[in-house]
mmCIF file of C-alpha atoms (C1' of nucleotides) in Angstrom:
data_model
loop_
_atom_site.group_PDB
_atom_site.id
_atom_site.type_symbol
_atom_site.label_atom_id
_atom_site.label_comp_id
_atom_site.label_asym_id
_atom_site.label_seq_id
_atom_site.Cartn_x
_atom_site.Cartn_y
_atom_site.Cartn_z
ATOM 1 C CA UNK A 1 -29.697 196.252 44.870
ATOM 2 C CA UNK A 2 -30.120 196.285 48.471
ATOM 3 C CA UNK A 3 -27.533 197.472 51.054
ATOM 4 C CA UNK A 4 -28.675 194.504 53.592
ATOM 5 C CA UNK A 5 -26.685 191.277 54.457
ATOM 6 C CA UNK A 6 -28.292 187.889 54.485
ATOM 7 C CA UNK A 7 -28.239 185.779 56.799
ATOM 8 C CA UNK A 8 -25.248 183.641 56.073
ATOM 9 C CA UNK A 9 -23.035 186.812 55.281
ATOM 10 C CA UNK A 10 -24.120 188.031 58.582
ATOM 11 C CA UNK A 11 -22.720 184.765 60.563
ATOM 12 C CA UNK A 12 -19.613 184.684 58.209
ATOM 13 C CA UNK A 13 -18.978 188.086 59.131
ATOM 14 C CA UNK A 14 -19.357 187.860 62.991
ATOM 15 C CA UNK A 15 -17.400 184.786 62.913
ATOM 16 C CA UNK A 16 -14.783 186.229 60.944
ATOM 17 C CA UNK A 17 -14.922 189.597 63.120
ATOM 18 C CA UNK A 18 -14.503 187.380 66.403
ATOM 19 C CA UNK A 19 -11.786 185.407 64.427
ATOM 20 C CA UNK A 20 -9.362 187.771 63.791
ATOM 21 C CA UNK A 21 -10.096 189.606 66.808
ATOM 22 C CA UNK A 22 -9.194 186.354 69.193
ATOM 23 C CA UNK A 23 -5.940 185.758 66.308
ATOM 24 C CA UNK A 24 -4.615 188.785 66.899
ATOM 25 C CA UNK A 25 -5.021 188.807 70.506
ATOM 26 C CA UNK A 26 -3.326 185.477 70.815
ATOM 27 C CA UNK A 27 -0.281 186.161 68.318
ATOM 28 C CA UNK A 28 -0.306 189.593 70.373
ATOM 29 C CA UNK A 29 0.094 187.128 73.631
ATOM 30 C CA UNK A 30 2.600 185.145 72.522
ATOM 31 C CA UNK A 31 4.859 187.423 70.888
ATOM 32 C CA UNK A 32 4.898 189.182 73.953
ATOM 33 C CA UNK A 33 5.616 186.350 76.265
ATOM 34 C CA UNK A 34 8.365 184.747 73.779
ATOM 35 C CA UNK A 35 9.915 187.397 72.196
ATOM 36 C CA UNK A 36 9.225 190.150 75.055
ATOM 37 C CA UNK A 37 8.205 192.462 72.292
ATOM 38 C CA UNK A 38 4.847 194.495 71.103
ATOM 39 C CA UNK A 39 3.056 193.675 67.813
ATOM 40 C CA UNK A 40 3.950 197.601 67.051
ATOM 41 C CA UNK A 41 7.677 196.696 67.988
ATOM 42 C CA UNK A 42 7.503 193.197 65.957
ATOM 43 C CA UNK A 43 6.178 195.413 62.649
ATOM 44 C CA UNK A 44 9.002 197.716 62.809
ATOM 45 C CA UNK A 45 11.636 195.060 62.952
ATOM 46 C CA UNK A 46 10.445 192.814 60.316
ATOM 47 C CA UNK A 47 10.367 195.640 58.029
ATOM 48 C CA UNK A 48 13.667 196.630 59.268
ATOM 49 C CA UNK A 49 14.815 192.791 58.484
ATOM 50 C CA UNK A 50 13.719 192.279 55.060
ATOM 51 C CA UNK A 51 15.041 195.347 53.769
ATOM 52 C CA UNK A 52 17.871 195.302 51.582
ATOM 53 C CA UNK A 53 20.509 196.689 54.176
ATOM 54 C CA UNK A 54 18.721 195.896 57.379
ATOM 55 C CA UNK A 55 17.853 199.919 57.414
ATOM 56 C CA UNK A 56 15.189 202.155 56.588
ATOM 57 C CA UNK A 57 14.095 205.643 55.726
ATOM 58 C CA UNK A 58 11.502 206.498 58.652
ATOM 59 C CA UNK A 59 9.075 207.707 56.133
ATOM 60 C CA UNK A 60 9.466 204.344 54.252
ATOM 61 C CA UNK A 61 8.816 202.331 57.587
ATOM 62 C CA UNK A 62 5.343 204.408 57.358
ATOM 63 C CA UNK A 63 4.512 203.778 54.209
ATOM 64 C CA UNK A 64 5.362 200.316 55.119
ATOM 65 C CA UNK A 65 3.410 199.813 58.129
ATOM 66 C CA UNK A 66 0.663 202.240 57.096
ATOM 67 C CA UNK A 67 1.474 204.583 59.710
ATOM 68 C CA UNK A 68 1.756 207.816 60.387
ATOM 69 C CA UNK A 69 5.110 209.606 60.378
ATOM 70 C CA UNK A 70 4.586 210.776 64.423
ATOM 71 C CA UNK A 71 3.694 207.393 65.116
ATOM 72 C CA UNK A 72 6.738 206.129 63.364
ATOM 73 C CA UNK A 73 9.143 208.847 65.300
ATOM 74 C CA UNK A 74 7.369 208.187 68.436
ATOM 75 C CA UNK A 75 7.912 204.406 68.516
ATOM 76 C CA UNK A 76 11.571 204.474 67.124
ATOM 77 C CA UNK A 77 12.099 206.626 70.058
ATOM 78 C CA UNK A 78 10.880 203.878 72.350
ATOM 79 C CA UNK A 79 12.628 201.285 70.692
ATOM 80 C CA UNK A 80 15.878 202.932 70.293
ATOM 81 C CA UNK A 81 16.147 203.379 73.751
ATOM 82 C CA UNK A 82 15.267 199.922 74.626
ATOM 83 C CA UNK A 83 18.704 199.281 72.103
ATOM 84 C CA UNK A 84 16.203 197.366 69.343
ATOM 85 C CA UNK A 85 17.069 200.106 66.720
ATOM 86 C CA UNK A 86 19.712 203.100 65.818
ATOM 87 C CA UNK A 87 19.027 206.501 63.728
ATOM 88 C CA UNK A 88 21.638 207.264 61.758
ATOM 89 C CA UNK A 89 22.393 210.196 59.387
ATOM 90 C CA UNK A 90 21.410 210.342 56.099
ATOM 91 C CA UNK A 91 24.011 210.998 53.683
ATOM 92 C CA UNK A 92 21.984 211.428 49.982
ATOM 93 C CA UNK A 93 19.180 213.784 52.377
ATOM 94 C CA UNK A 94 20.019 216.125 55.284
ATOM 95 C CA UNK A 95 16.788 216.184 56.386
ATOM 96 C CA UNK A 96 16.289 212.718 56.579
ATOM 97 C CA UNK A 97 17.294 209.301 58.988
ATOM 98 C CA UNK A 98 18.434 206.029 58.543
ATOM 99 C CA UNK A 99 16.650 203.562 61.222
ATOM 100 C CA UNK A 100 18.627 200.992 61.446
ATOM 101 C CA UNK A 101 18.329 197.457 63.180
ATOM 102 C CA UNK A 102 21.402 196.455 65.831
ATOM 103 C CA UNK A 103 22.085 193.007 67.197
ATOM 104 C CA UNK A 104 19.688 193.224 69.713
ATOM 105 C CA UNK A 105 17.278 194.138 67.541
ATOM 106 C CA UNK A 106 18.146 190.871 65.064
ATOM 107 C CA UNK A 107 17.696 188.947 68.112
ATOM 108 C CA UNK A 108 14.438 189.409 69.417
ATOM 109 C CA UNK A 109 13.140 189.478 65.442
ATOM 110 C CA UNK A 110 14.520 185.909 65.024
ATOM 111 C CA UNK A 111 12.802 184.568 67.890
ATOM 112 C CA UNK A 112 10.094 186.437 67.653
ATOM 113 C CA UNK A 113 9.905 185.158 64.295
ATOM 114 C CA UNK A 114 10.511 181.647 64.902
ATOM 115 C CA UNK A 115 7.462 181.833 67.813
ATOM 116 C CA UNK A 116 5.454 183.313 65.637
ATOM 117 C CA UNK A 117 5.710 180.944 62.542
ATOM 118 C CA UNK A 118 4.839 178.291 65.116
ATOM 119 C CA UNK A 119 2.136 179.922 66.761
ATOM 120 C CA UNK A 120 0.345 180.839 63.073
ATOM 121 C CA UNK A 121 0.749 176.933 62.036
ATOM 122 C CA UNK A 122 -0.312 175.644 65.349
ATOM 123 C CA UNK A 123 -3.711 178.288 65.424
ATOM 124 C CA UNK A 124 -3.829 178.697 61.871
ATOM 125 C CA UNK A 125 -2.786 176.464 58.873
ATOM 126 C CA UNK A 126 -3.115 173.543 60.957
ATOM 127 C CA UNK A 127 -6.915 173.750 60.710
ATOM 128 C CA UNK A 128 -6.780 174.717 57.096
ATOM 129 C CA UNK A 129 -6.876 172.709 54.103
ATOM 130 C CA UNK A 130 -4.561 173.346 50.931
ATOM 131 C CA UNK A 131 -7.563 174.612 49.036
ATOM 132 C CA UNK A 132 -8.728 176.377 52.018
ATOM 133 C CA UNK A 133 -5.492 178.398 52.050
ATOM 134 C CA UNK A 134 -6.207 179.027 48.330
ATOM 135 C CA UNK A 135 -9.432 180.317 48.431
ATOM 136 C CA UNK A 136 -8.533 182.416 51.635
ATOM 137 C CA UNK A 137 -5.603 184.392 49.261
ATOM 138 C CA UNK A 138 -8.255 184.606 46.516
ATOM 139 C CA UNK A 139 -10.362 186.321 48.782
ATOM 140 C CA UNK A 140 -7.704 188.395 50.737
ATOM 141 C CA UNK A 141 -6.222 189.834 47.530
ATOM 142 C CA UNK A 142 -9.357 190.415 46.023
ATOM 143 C CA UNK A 143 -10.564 192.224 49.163
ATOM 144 C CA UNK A 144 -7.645 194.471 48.951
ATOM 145 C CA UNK A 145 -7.776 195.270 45.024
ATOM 146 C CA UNK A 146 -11.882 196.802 46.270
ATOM 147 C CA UNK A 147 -10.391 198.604 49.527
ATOM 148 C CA UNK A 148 -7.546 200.180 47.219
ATOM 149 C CA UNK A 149 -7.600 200.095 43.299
ATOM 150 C CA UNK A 150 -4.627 199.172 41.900
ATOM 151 C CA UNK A 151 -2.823 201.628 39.904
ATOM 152 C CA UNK A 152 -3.503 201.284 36.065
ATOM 153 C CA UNK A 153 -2.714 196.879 35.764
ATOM 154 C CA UNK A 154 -0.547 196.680 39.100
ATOM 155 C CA UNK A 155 -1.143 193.942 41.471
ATOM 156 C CA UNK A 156 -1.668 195.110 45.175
ATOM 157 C CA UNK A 157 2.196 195.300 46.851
ATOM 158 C CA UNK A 158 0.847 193.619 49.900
ATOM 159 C CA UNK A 159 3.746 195.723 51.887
ATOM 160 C CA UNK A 160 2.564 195.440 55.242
ATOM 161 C CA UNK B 1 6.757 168.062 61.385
ATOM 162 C CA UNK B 2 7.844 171.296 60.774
ATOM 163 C CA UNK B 3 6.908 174.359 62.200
ATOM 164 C CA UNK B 4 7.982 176.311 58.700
ATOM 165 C CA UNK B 5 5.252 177.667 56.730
ATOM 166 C CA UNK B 6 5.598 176.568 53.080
ATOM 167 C CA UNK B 7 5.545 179.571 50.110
ATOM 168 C CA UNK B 8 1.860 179.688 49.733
ATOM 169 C CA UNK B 9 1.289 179.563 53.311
ATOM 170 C CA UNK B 10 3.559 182.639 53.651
ATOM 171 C CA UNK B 11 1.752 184.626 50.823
ATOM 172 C CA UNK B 12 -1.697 184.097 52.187
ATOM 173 C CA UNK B 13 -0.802 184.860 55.100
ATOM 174 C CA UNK B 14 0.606 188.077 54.339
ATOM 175 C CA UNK B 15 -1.820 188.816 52.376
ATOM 176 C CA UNK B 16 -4.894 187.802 54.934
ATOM 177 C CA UNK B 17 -2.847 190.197 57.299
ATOM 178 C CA UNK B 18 -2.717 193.134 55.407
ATOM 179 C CA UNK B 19 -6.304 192.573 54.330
ATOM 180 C CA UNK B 20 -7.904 192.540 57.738
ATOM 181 C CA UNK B 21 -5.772 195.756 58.638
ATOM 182 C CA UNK B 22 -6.881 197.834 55.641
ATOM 183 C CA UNK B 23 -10.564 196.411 56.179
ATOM 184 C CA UNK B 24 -10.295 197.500 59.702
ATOM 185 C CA UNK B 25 -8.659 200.625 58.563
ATOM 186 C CA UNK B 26 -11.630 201.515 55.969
ATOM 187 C CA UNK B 27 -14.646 200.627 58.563
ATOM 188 C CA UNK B 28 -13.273 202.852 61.119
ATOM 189 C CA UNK B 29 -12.667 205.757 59.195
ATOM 190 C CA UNK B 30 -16.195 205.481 57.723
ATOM 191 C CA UNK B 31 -17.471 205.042 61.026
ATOM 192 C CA UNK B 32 -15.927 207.696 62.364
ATOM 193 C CA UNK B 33 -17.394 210.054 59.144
ATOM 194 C CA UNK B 34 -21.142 208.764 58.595
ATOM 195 C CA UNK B 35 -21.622 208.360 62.329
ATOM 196 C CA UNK B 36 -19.159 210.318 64.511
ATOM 197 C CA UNK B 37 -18.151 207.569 66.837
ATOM 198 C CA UNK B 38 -14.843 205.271 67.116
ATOM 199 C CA UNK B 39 -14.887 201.525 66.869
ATOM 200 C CA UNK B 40 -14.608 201.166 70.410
ATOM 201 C CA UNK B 41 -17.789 203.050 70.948
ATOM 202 C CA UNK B 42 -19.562 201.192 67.986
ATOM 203 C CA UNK B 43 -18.843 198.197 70.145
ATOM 204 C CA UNK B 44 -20.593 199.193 73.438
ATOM 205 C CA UNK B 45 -23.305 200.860 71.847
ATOM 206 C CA UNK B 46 -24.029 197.436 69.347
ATOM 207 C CA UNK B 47 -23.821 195.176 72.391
ATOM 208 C CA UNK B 48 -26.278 197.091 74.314
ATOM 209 C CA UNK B 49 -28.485 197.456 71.442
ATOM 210 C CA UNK B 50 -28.304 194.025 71.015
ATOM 211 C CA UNK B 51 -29.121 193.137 74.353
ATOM 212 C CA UNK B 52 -32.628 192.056 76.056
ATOM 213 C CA UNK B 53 -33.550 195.219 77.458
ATOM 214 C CA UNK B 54 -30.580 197.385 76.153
ATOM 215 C CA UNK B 55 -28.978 197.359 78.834
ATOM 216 C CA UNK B 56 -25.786 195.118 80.364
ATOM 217 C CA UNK B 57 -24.110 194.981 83.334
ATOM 218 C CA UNK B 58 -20.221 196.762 83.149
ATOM 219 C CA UNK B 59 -18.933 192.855 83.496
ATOM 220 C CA UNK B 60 -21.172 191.776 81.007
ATOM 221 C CA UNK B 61 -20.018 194.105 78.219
ATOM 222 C CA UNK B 62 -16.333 193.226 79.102
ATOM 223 C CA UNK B 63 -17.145 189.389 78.115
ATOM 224 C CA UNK B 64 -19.076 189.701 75.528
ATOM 225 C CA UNK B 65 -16.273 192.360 73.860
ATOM 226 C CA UNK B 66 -13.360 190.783 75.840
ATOM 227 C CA UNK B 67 -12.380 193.982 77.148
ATOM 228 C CA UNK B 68 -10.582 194.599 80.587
ATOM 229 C CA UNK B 69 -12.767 195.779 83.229
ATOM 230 C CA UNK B 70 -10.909 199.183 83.729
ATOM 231 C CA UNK B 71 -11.279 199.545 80.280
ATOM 232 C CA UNK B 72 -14.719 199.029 79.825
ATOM 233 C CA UNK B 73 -15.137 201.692 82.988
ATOM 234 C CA UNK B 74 -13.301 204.351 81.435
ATOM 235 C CA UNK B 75 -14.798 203.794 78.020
ATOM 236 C CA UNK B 76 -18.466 204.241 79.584
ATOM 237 C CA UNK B 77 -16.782 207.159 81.731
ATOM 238 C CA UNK B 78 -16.235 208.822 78.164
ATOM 239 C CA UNK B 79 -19.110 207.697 76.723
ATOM 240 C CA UNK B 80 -21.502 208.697 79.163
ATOM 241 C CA UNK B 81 -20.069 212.598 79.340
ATOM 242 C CA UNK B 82 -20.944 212.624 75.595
ATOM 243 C CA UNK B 83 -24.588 210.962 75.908
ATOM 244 C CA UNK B 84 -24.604 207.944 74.268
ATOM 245 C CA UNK B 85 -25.343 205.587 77.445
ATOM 246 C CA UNK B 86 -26.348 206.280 81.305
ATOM 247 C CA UNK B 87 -25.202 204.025 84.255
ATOM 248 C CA UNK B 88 -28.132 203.181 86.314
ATOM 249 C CA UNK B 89 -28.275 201.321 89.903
ATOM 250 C CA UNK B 90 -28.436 197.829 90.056
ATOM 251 C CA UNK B 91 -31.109 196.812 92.377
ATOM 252 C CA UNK B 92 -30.012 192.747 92.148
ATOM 253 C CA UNK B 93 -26.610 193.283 93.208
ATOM 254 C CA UNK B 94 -25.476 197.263 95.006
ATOM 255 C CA UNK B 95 -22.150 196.520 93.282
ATOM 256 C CA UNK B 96 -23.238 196.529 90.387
ATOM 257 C CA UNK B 97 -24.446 199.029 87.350
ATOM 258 C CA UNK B 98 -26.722 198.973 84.755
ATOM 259 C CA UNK B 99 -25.119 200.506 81.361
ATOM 260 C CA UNK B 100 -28.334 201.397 79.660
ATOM 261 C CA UNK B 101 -28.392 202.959 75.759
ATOM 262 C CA UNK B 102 -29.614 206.542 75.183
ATOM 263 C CA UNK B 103 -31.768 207.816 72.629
ATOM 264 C CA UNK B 104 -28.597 209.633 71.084
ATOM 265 C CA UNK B 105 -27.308 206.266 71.764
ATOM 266 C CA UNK B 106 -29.415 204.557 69.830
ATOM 267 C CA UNK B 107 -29.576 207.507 66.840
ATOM 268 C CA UNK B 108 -26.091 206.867 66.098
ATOM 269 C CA UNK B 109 -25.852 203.116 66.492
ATOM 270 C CA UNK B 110 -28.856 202.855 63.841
ATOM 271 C CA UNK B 111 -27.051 205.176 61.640
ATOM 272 C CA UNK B 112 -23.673 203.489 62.474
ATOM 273 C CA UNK B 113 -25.361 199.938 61.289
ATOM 274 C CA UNK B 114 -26.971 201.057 58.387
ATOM 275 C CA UNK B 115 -23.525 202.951 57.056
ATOM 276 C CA UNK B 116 -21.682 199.495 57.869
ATOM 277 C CA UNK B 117 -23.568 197.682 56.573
ATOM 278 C CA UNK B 118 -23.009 199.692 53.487
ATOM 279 C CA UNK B 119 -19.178 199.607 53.924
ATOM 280 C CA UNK B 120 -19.068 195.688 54.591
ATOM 281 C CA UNK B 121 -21.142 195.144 51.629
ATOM 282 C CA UNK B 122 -19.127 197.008 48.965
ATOM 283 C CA UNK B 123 -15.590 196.423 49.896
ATOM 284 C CA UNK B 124 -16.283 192.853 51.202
ATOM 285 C CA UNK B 125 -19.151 190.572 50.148
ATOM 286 C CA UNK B 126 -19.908 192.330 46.958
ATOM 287 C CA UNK B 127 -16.518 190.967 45.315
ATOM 288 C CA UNK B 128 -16.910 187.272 47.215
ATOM 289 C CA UNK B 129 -19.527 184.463 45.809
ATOM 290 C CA UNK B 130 -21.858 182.508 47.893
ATOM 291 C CA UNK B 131 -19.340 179.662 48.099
ATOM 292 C CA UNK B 132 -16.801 181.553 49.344
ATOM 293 C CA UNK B 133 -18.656 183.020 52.032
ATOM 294 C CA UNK B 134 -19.504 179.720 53.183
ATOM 295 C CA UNK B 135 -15.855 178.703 53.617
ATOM 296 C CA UNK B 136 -14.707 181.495 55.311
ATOM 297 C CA UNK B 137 -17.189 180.903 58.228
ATOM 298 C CA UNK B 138 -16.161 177.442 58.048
ATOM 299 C CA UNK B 139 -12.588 178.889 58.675
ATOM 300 C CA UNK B 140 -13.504 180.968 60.879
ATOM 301 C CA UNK B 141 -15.239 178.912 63.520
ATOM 302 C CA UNK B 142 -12.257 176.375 63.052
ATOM 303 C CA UNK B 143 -9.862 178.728 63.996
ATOM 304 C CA UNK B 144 -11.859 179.836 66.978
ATOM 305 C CA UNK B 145 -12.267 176.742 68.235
ATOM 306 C CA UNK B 146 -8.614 175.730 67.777
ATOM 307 C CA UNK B 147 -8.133 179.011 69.539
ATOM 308 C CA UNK B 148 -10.419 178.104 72.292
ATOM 309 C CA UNK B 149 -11.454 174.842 72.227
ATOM 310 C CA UNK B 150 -14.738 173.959 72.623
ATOM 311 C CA UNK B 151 -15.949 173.329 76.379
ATOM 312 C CA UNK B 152 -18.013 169.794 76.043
ATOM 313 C CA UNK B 153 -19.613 169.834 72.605
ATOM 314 C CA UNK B 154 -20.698 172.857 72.338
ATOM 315 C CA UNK B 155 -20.125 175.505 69.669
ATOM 316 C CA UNK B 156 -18.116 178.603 70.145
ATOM 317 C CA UNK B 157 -20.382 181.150 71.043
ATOM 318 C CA UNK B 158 -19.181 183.897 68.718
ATOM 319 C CA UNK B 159 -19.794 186.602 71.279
ATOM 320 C CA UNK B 160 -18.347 189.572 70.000
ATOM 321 C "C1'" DT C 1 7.244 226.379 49.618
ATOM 322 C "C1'" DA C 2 7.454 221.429 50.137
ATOM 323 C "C1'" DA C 3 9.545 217.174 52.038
ATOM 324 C "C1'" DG C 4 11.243 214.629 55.930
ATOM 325 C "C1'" DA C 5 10.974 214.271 60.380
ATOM 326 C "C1'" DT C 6 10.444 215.595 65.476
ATOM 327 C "C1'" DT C 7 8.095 217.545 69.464
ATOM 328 C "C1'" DG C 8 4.578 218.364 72.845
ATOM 329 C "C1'" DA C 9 -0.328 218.142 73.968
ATOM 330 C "C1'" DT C 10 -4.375 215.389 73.936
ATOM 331 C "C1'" DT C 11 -6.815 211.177 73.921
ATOM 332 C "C1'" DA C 12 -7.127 206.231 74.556
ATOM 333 C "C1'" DA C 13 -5.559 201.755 76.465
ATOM 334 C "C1'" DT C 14 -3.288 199.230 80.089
ATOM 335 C "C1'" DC C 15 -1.743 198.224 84.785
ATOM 336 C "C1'" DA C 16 -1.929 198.296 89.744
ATOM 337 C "C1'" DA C 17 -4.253 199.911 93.692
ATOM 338 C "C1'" DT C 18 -8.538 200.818 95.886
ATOM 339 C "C1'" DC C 19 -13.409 200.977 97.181
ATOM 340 C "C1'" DT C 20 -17.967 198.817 98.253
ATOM 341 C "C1'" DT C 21 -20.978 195.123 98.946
ATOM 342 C "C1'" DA C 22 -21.901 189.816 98.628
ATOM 343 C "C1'" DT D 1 -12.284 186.988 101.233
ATOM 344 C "C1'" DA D 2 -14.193 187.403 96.641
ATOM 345 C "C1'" DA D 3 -16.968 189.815 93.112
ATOM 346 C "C1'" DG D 4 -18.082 194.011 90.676
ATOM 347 C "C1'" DA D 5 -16.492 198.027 89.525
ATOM 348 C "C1'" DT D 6 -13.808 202.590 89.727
ATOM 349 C "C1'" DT D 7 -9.702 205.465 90.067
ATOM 350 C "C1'" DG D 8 -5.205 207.309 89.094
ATOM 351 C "C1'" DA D 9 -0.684 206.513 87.032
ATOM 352 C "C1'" DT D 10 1.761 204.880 83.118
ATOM 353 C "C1'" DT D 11 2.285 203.819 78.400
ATOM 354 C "C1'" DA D 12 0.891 204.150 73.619
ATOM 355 C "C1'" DA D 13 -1.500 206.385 69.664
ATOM 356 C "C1'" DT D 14 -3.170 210.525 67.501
ATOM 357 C "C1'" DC D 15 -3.281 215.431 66.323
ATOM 358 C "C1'" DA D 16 -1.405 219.964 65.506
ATOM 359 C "C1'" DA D 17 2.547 222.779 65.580
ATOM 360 C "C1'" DT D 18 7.322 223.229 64.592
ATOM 361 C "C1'" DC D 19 12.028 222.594 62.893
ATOM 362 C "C1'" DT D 20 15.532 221.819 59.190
ATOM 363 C "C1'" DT D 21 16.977 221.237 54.618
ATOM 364 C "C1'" DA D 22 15.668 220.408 49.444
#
DNA sequence: TAAGATTGATTAATCAATCTTA
DNA sequence: TAAGATTGATTAATCAATCTTA
């Protein structure tokens, strides 16, 4: 039971580390010269889009994300005065906001979107094989269900 | 030729997303509890331990990081007020500086390591087997050098 | 008092301008 | 002029304090 690495874990994990670093950094890129928008901004307004009516509690967008509730505040500041998002009153809460996505907003999701899909198959999936892309979910989900133990037999909500 | 990603595409992708953030997520904080320093400085200090005579130039901790200049000059700026590293004169080129590793440097880089280590060990290899290991660095390098392709034949370098 | 959220201050990252020597 | 690096201003992320309503 020792706490070291061997040597193959240690080369999987520096390649992986570099990996995701130089994935990131390139989606980060992209998105930014297609779309015009942040990663940060891109996160809010996918969340924003799948939701059931385009809109979101602020707090939900956090738990969402996995950020914290200033962060959240701070950036729907930013966006809604770039037009990308609205706040609008919350009618069940008084205390709380509705963020909602406007036109604009729908906009620059759907191409970001669309860049992005490309960019992940071109960088991505293109290199991977079928069972590749099976083993790397194994993994991935497995990974997750160690970082945070699912509640009683729940499977991990993968809501970022 | 379509640049759609099919359903299992889309799910491990999601869920290799959310993975790598909560992984990230995880070593940080546990960084930032056993040995009181931030990723960023983890980074630095690991490069320059890893280094020939523990030491780099400014530029070469920028590469081998792939940091901004200005960053890296501000991060040492920080760094250095709290004693981890020293900038020293670089007798080669007047330009230049030496970033050289303290002895507090070097404390909390060991213990840094060793509580990694730890970390990376329980929440990630301990729940993969030997043959998955093996094909995530065979991912990984295929990504990176899809990423940035190869110059001649030679292999990516893996430098961060 | 707690929940939902915002605000302002601090810290970190990024960008453009500048400084010094090759 | 270019290379190596720093500086100061801006933007973004984090932290602590505060505000309003449940």
């Amino acid at each position: 039971m020792t706490a070291e690495l061997n040597a193959s874990e240690r080369e999987t994990w520096r390649a992986f580390f570099v990996m995701r670093r130089q994935l990131e950094l390139t989606l980060e890129r992209r998105l930014q010269a297609d779309a015009g928008i942040s990663s940060a901004d891109y996160e809010v307004l996918i969340s924003l889009f799948e939701a059931e009516d385009k809109r979101l509690r602020a707090g939900q967008i956090g738990d969402i994300i996995g950020w914290e509730k200033s962060r959240v505040s701070h950036q729907i500041s930013r966006m809604e005065s770039r037009g990308l998002v609205t706040r609008q009153e919350c009618g069940d809460d008084a205390r709380g906001v509705w963020v909602v996505i406007t036109s604009d907003g729908r906009r620059a999701v759907l191409e970001a979107l669309r860049d992005r899909t490309t960019a992940i198959r071109e960088v991505f999936f293109d290199v991977l094989t079928e069972d590749e892309v099976a083993t790397l979910n194994a993994i991935s989900i497995r990974v997750l269900d160690r970082i945070n133990p699912p509640i009683c037999a729940e499977q991990n909500v993968l809501t970022g």
